[in-house]
Amino acid sequence: MDPSQVTNKIPPLKDLTIDNITENVIRINSLCEDARMKYVLERLVSHLHDFARETRLSTAEWMAGIRFLTEVGKICSDVRQEFILLSDILGLSLLVDSIDHPKPPGSTEGTVLGPFHTHEAPELNHGEVMSHDPNGEPMLVLCTLKDTNGNPIPDVKIDVWETDSSGHYDVQHADRKGPDGRCILRSDQNGNFWFKAIKPVPYPIPHDGPVGKLLKKLHRHPYRPSHIHFMFEKEGYDHLITALYLRNDPYESSDAVFGVKNTLVVDLGKVDADLAAKYDIAEGAWLLTYDFVLVSEAETSALRDRNSQVALDKLGRKVKIVNGLPVPDLD
């Protein structure tokens, strides 16, 4: 690369001060041809610099932050994503999902993915057992899948995962021999699906690493309320990551990762004699029923564009929507 070809295009830097460093960084980043990336970096730099100025950030604090993020990276592995965990406990994960996957009234709301989803879940037929924990309390799960017009949606890929009765996911056991407490199903022609699981229990997120130390420093507990995860995928429909939470769980109103929403809180029933005979499960087992409602990609796209325009208009930002994302409107 010819240095002169680069330096000739770079705007000259001013004498750098606390007051003008931000505009200088934005100016020198402005050569980026990707309008969305340029906009994101502009806002990131602006907010980072304002944060430093507003808090009068010290060098020692800046270095402590660098060390903390370094430790977060070091503990990440194929089965543990500490950065997602950090995003979760700061509420960022839920915020991003809510912005990117807005839901019209009557549809199923999304929530956080969490750090323990994997891509090794076995495919099961309807009615098969997902969890083989002998200490778990058996639970029958009966669900329907419909669109916002009430039509059943067949052949949706459904990813399900939960902890065992001790509050651990399969990947947290060093001696595990394969996936358990997770499965993949497909909705039938009537949009129904059913399987056998165990009653969810509350559990702590991993708190033996830097995120756990941060929670302790903030006097926050690491617990999540009892829940079971669901993820739905089908072409033409917005990707839905969600979970169902048990009502009256001791951590229902203080979830460490802010995942609980009122529409996702459910009451468990009990399997009666008719259901026991029909689904081959013991009478008196726990029963979870839920009617999921998926949103089309077109519905989500239109709603996301509208929400973005309204939100940024309120902030006084003149933008236009390109490929579903806001960029500065320079016309």
Tab-separated table of C-alpha atoms in Angstrom:
chain	number	residue	atom	x	y	z
A	1	MET	CA	0.000	0.000	0.000
A	2	ASP	CA	1.307	3.429	-0.981
A	3	PRO	CA	1.300	5.501	2.248
A	4	SER	CA	0.682	8.701	0.291
A	5	GLN	CA	-2.551	7.318	-1.149
A	6	VAL	CA	-3.824	6.760	2.371
A	7	THR	CA	-2.519	9.848	4.135
A	8	ASN	CA	-3.768	12.131	1.379
A	9	LYS	CA	-7.347	11.033	2.112
A	10	ILE	CA	-7.204	11.235	5.900
A	11	PRO	CA	-8.607	14.455	7.357
A	12	PRO	CA	-5.858	16.295	9.253
A	13	LEU	CA	-6.094	15.934	13.015
A	14	LYS	CA	-6.493	19.027	15.124
A	15	ASP	CA	-4.541	19.716	18.286
A	16	LEU	CA	-6.123	16.978	20.427
A	17	THR	CA	-7.894	17.904	23.647
A	18	ILE	CA	-10.558	16.434	25.931
A	19	ASP	CA	-13.144	18.519	24.099
A	20	ASN	CA	-12.201	17.716	20.488
A	21	ILE	CA	-10.849	14.137	20.611
A	22	THR	CA	-14.296	12.700	19.828
A	23	GLU	CA	-14.866	14.696	16.649
A	24	ASN	CA	-11.343	13.870	15.507
A	25	VAL	CA	-11.835	10.113	15.931
A	26	ILE	CA	-15.169	10.299	14.112
A	27	ARG	CA	-13.622	12.316	11.271
A	28	ILE	CA	-10.774	9.854	10.767
A	29	ASN	CA	-13.235	6.924	10.831
A	30	SER	CA	-15.460	8.607	8.264
A	31	LEU	CA	-13.556	7.171	5.288
A	32	CYS	CA	-15.360	3.863	5.774
A	33	GLU	CA	-17.576	3.179	2.741
A	34	ASP	CA	-20.055	1.058	4.717
A	35	ALA	CA	-22.671	3.584	5.846
A	36	ARG	CA	-24.041	1.346	8.612
A	37	MET	CA	-20.587	0.548	10.024
A	38	LYS	CA	-19.617	4.212	9.898
A	39	TYR	CA	-22.806	5.164	11.766
A	40	VAL	CA	-22.355	2.451	14.416
A	41	LEU	CA	-18.722	3.464	15.023
A	42	GLU	CA	-19.693	7.121	15.204
A	43	ARG	CA	-22.262	6.435	17.917
A	44	LEU	CA	-19.991	3.968	19.741
A	45	VAL	CA	-17.120	6.450	19.903
A	46	SER	CA	-19.481	9.241	20.963
A	47	HIS	CA	-20.992	7.248	23.822
A	48	LEU	CA	-17.667	5.775	24.961
A	49	HIS	CA	-16.051	9.199	25.078
A	50	ASP	CA	-19.060	10.761	26.818
A	51	PHE	CA	-18.966	7.917	29.376
A	52	ALA	CA	-15.305	8.656	30.097
A	53	ARG	CA	-15.927	12.389	30.379
A	54	GLU	CA	-19.083	12.056	32.514
A	55	THR	CA	-17.468	9.635	34.974
A	56	ARG	CA	-14.036	11.326	34.815
A	57	LEU	CA	-12.647	7.842	34.203
A	58	SER	CA	-9.246	7.306	35.799
A	59	THR	CA	-6.360	5.410	34.236
A	60	ALA	CA	-6.557	2.834	37.026
A	61	GLU	CA	-10.260	2.274	36.345
A	62	TRP	CA	-9.661	2.045	32.599
A	63	MET	CA	-6.955	-0.554	33.212
A	64	ALA	CA	-9.216	-2.501	35.581
A	65	GLY	CA	-11.821	-2.614	32.820
A	66	ILE	CA	-9.248	-3.881	30.328
A	67	ARG	CA	-8.131	-6.604	32.739
A	68	PHE	CA	-11.750	-7.595	33.411
A	69	LEU	CA	-12.552	-7.991	29.697
A	70	THR	CA	-9.319	-9.928	29.209
A	71	GLU	CA	-10.367	-12.365	31.937
A	72	VAL	CA	-13.823	-12.695	30.364
A	73	GLY	CA	-12.183	-13.709	27.095
A	74	LYS	CA	-9.808	-16.178	28.732
A	75	ILE	CA	-12.605	-18.198	30.366
A	76	CYS	CA	-14.645	-18.538	27.148
A	77	SER	CA	-14.723	-21.984	25.546
A	78	ASP	CA	-16.792	-24.058	23.127
A	79	VAL	CA	-19.285	-24.780	25.922
A	80	ARG	CA	-19.049	-21.560	27.933
A	81	GLN	CA	-19.570	-18.083	26.485
A	82	GLU	CA	-18.674	-15.646	29.240
A	83	PHE	CA	-19.172	-12.629	26.960
A	84	ILE	CA	-22.803	-13.638	26.357
A	85	LEU	CA	-23.133	-14.067	30.112
A	86	LEU	CA	-21.742	-10.572	30.639
A	87	SER	CA	-24.156	-9.201	28.043
A	88	ASP	CA	-26.985	-11.052	29.796
A	89	ILE	CA	-26.342	-9.698	33.300
A	90	LEU	CA	-26.057	-6.141	31.937
A	91	GLY	CA	-29.465	-6.445	30.240
A	92	LEU	CA	-27.930	-5.909	26.802
A	93	SER	CA	-28.933	-9.327	25.431
A	94	LEU	CA	-32.617	-8.780	26.128
A	95	LEU	CA	-32.460	-5.221	24.806
A	96	VAL	CA	-30.889	-6.280	21.490
A	97	ASP	CA	-33.375	-9.132	21.036
A	98	SER	CA	-36.302	-6.792	21.735
A	99	ILE	CA	-35.023	-4.234	19.209
A	100	ASP	CA	-34.172	-6.734	16.473
A	101	HIS	CA	-37.210	-8.996	16.937
A	102	PRO	CA	-40.169	-6.733	17.813
A	103	LYS	CA	-43.461	-8.519	18.404
A	104	PRO	CA	-46.980	-7.344	17.571
A	105	PRO	CA	-49.683	-7.826	20.245
A	106	GLY	CA	-50.784	-11.429	20.632
A	107	SER	CA	-47.543	-13.008	19.432
A	108	THR	CA	-45.024	-14.865	21.568
A	109	GLU	CA	-42.338	-12.614	23.003
A	110	GLY	CA	-38.658	-13.442	22.800
A	111	THR	CA	-36.095	-13.621	25.561
A	112	VAL	CA	-32.387	-14.334	26.059
A	113	LEU	CA	-30.592	-17.254	24.386
A	114	GLY	CA	-28.315	-17.836	27.357
A	115	PRO	CA	-24.783	-19.263	27.194
A	116	PHE	CA	-25.679	-22.983	27.096
A	117	HIS	CA	-27.396	-23.563	23.768
A	118	THR	CA	-25.518	-26.113	21.632
A	119	HIS	CA	-25.887	-27.580	18.134
A	120	GLU	CA	-25.674	-31.228	19.173
A	121	ALA	CA	-29.255	-31.854	20.268
A	122	PRO	CA	-30.745	-35.149	19.015
A	123	GLU	CA	-33.848	-35.122	16.817
A	124	LEU	CA	-36.819	-36.704	18.561
A	125	ASN	CA	-40.237	-37.852	17.450
A	126	HIS	CA	-43.282	-36.450	19.179
A	127	GLY	CA	-43.804	-37.956	22.606
A	128	GLU	CA	-40.224	-39.103	23.129
A	129	VAL	CA	-38.201	-38.371	26.256
A	130	MET	CA	-35.837	-35.386	26.219
A	131	SER	CA	-34.329	-35.691	29.702
A	132	HIS	CA	-33.043	-38.933	31.199
A	133	ASP	CA	-32.316	-37.558	34.661
A	134	PRO	CA	-33.670	-40.213	37.078
A	135	ASN	CA	-34.067	-37.598	39.796
A	136	GLY	CA	-36.154	-35.225	37.678
A	137	GLU	CA	-39.908	-34.899	38.133
A	138	PRO	CA	-41.534	-36.087	34.850
A	139	MET	CA	-43.342	-33.414	32.834
A	140	LEU	CA	-45.445	-33.704	29.686
A	141	VAL	CA	-45.169	-30.724	27.320
A	142	LEU	CA	-48.091	-30.128	24.914
A	143	CYS	CA	-47.820	-27.104	22.611
A	144	THR	CA	-49.288	-25.556	19.483
A	145	LEU	CA	-47.725	-23.294	16.861
A	146	LYS	CA	-49.814	-20.738	14.954
A	147	ASP	CA	-49.296	-17.564	12.958
A	148	THR	CA	-50.782	-14.207	13.903
A	149	ASN	CA	-53.944	-15.060	11.945
A	150	GLY	CA	-54.511	-18.226	13.952
A	151	ASN	CA	-53.387	-20.643	11.251
A	152	PRO	CA	-51.349	-23.690	12.343
A	153	ILE	CA	-47.716	-23.740	11.162
A	154	PRO	CA	-46.419	-27.193	10.200
A	155	ASP	CA	-42.807	-28.363	9.913
A	156	VAL	CA	-41.238	-25.735	12.158
A	157	LYS	CA	-37.836	-26.679	13.556
A	158	ILE	CA	-38.115	-26.524	17.348
A	159	ASP	CA	-34.987	-26.512	19.488
A	160	VAL	CA	-35.588	-27.221	23.192
A	161	TRP	CA	-33.154	-27.311	26.140
A	162	GLU	CA	-33.264	-27.285	29.946
A	163	THR	CA	-31.156	-28.176	32.983
A	164	ASP	CA	-31.272	-31.424	34.918
A	165	SER	CA	-32.828	-31.628	38.386
A	166	SER	CA	-29.620	-30.318	39.990
A	167	GLY	CA	-29.784	-27.105	37.953
A	168	HIS	CA	-26.942	-27.989	35.561
A	169	TYR	CA	-26.935	-28.193	31.782
A	170	ASP	CA	-25.417	-31.302	30.238
A	171	VAL	CA	-22.301	-29.415	29.091
A	172	GLN	CA	-21.530	-28.456	32.691
A	173	HIS	CA	-20.858	-32.074	33.649
A	174	ALA	CA	-17.236	-33.066	33.027
A	175	ASP	CA	-18.156	-36.754	32.768
A	176	ARG	CA	-21.048	-36.371	30.348
A	177	LYS	CA	-21.275	-38.954	27.584
A	178	GLY	CA	-23.466	-36.983	25.184
A	179	PRO	CA	-26.281	-34.457	24.984
A	180	ASP	CA	-29.202	-34.721	27.379
A	181	GLY	CA	-31.960	-32.339	28.404
A	182	ARG	CA	-32.103	-30.985	24.870
A	183	CYS	CA	-33.761	-32.020	21.616
A	184	ILE	CA	-34.980	-30.948	18.190
A	185	LEU	CA	-38.570	-31.542	17.072
A	186	ARG	CA	-40.737	-30.603	14.089
A	187	SER	CA	-44.310	-29.386	14.410
A	188	ASP	CA	-46.881	-31.686	12.792
A	189	GLN	CA	-49.351	-30.737	10.045
A	190	ASN	CA	-51.647	-29.165	12.633
A	191	GLY	CA	-48.871	-27.115	14.207
A	192	ASN	CA	-48.702	-29.319	17.302
A	193	PHE	CA	-45.707	-30.781	19.103
A	194	TRP	CA	-45.299	-32.701	22.340
A	195	PHE	CA	-42.504	-34.361	24.278
A	196	LYS	CA	-41.517	-35.545	27.741
A	197	ALA	CA	-39.152	-33.490	29.884
A	198	ILE	CA	-38.683	-32.831	33.592
A	199	LYS	CA	-40.016	-30.017	35.733
A	200	PRO	CA	-37.594	-27.085	35.470
A	201	VAL	CA	-35.746	-25.938	38.578
A	202	PRO	CA	-34.060	-22.639	39.468
A	203	TYR	CA	-30.295	-22.547	39.086
A	204	PRO	CA	-27.331	-20.171	39.260
A	205	ILE	CA	-25.606	-18.944	36.140
A	206	PRO	CA	-21.869	-19.758	36.193
A	207	HIS	CA	-20.446	-17.447	38.856
A	208	ASP	CA	-16.936	-18.820	39.314
A	209	GLY	CA	-15.513	-16.434	36.715
A	210	PRO	CA	-15.214	-12.680	36.165
A	211	VAL	CA	-18.973	-12.203	35.624
A	212	GLY	CA	-19.670	-13.923	38.945
A	213	LYS	CA	-17.154	-11.676	40.683
A	214	LEU	CA	-18.895	-8.644	39.198
A	215	LEU	CA	-22.278	-9.855	40.473
A	216	LYS	CA	-20.837	-10.337	43.953
A	217	LYS	CA	-19.353	-6.849	43.885
A	218	LEU	CA	-22.795	-5.498	42.966
A	219	HIS	CA	-24.487	-7.539	45.719
A	220	ARG	CA	-26.549	-9.372	43.100
A	221	HIS	CA	-27.452	-13.067	43.223
A	222	PRO	CA	-26.614	-15.303	40.220
A	223	TYR	CA	-29.906	-17.223	40.086
A	224	ARG	CA	-32.322	-17.766	37.227
A	225	PRO	CA	-35.941	-18.811	37.829
A	226	SER	CA	-37.164	-22.237	36.709
A	227	HIS	CA	-37.587	-22.279	32.918
A	228	ILE	CA	-37.298	-24.269	29.718
A	229	HIS	CA	-35.843	-22.821	26.500
A	230	PHE	CA	-37.443	-22.918	23.039
A	231	MET	CA	-36.156	-21.763	19.656
A	232	PHE	CA	-38.257	-21.774	16.470
A	233	GLU	CA	-37.032	-21.648	12.887
A	234	LYS	CA	-38.886	-21.785	9.587
A	235	GLU	CA	-38.333	-19.923	6.319
A	236	GLY	CA	-40.651	-16.944	6.080
A	237	TYR	CA	-40.987	-16.533	9.852
A	238	ASP	CA	-38.995	-14.386	12.230
A	239	HIS	CA	-36.480	-16.408	14.229
A	240	LEU	CA	-37.871	-16.763	17.751
A	241	ILE	CA	-35.751	-17.460	20.841
A	242	THR	CA	-37.886	-17.678	23.945
A	243	ALA	CA	-38.473	-19.550	27.213
A	244	LEU	CA	-41.317	-20.420	29.556
A	245	TYR	CA	-40.962	-19.587	33.251
A	246	LEU	CA	-42.791	-21.188	36.175
A	247	ARG	CA	-45.067	-18.888	38.144
A	248	ASN	CA	-44.221	-18.149	41.787
A	249	ASP	CA	-40.608	-19.217	41.411
A	250	PRO	CA	-38.519	-17.521	44.143
A	251	TYR	CA	-36.442	-15.754	41.460
A	252	GLU	CA	-39.308	-14.855	39.115
A	253	SER	CA	-38.938	-11.129	39.797
A	254	SER	CA	-35.139	-10.998	40.139
A	255	ASP	CA	-33.794	-13.051	37.230
A	256	ALA	CA	-30.020	-12.513	37.041
A	257	VAL	CA	-30.205	-12.092	33.243
A	258	PHE	CA	-33.501	-10.142	33.001
A	259	GLY	CA	-35.181	-12.819	30.862
A	260	VAL	CA	-38.640	-13.031	32.456
A	261	LYS	CA	-41.642	-11.426	30.724
A	262	ASN	CA	-45.182	-11.656	32.038
A	263	THR	CA	-46.521	-13.356	28.893
A	264	LEU	CA	-43.925	-16.126	29.285
A	265	VAL	CA	-44.830	-17.021	32.884
A	266	VAL	CA	-46.917	-20.208	33.070
A	267	ASP	CA	-48.743	-22.391	35.565
A	268	LEU	CA	-48.117	-26.122	35.529
A	269	GLY	CA	-51.011	-28.546	35.634
A	270	LYS	CA	-51.187	-32.267	36.287
A	271	VAL	CA	-51.635	-35.111	33.814
A	272	ASP	CA	-55.081	-36.708	34.197
A	273	ALA	CA	-56.039	-40.299	33.394
A	274	ASP	CA	-57.028	-39.547	29.793
A	275	LEU	CA	-53.775	-37.704	29.008
A	276	ALA	CA	-51.767	-40.398	30.792
A	277	ALA	CA	-53.241	-43.085	28.549
A	278	LYS	CA	-52.971	-40.994	25.368
A	279	TYR	CA	-49.356	-39.873	25.853
A	280	ASP	CA	-47.991	-42.862	27.776
A	281	ILE	CA	-46.954	-41.009	30.902
A	282	ALA	CA	-47.811	-41.541	34.553
A	283	GLU	CA	-51.006	-39.974	35.832
A	284	GLY	CA	-50.158	-37.091	38.143
A	285	ALA	CA	-47.018	-36.080	36.225
A	286	TRP	CA	-46.527	-32.371	35.648
A	287	LEU	CA	-48.205	-30.846	32.588
A	288	LEU	CA	-46.979	-27.808	30.638
A	289	THR	CA	-49.206	-26.437	27.879
A	290	TYR	CA	-48.608	-23.346	25.762
A	291	ASP	CA	-49.814	-21.861	22.481
A	292	PHE	CA	-46.890	-20.253	20.640
A	293	VAL	CA	-47.602	-17.592	18.012
A	294	LEU	CA	-44.927	-16.897	15.394
A	295	VAL	CA	-44.581	-13.679	13.402
A	296	SER	CA	-43.763	-13.572	9.697
A	297	GLU	CA	-40.496	-12.019	8.558
A	298	ALA	CA	-42.475	-9.394	6.645
A	299	GLU	CA	-44.414	-8.405	9.786
A	300	THR	CA	-41.245	-8.179	11.853
A	301	SER	CA	-39.361	-6.217	9.207
A	302	ALA	CA	-42.102	-3.613	8.895
A	303	LEU	CA	-42.439	-3.284	12.668
A	304	ARG	CA	-38.674	-3.042	13.194
A	305	ASP	CA	-38.371	-0.308	10.551
A	306	ARG	CA	-41.245	1.642	12.068
A	307	ASN	CA	-39.902	1.327	15.617
A	308	SER	CA	-36.407	2.408	14.501
A	309	GLN	CA	-37.722	5.479	12.732
A	310	VAL	CA	-39.880	6.529	15.698
A	311	ALA	CA	-37.120	5.941	18.282
A	312	LEU	CA	-34.451	7.824	16.354
A	313	ASP	CA	-36.807	10.681	15.476
A	314	LYS	CA	-37.308	11.147	19.233
A	315	LEU	CA	-33.530	11.362	19.654
A	316	GLY	CA	-33.324	13.989	16.941
A	317	ARG	CA	-31.377	11.708	14.601
A	318	LYS	CA	-32.164	12.121	10.914
A	319	VAL	CA	-31.895	8.623	9.510
A	320	LYS	CA	-33.231	6.393	6.770
A	321	ILE	CA	-33.727	2.639	6.891
A	322	VAL	CA	-31.478	0.577	4.600
A	323	ASN	CA	-31.723	-3.235	4.644
A	324	GLY	CA	-33.671	-3.001	7.875
A	325	LEU	CA	-31.040	-0.923	9.688
A	326	PRO	CA	-30.838	2.832	10.261
A	327	VAL	CA	-28.103	4.889	8.608
A	328	PRO	CA	-27.695	8.696	8.544
A	329	ASP	CA	-29.952	10.424	6.040
A	330	LEU	CA	-27.665	12.888	4.298
A	331	ASP	CA	-30.078	13.909	1.535
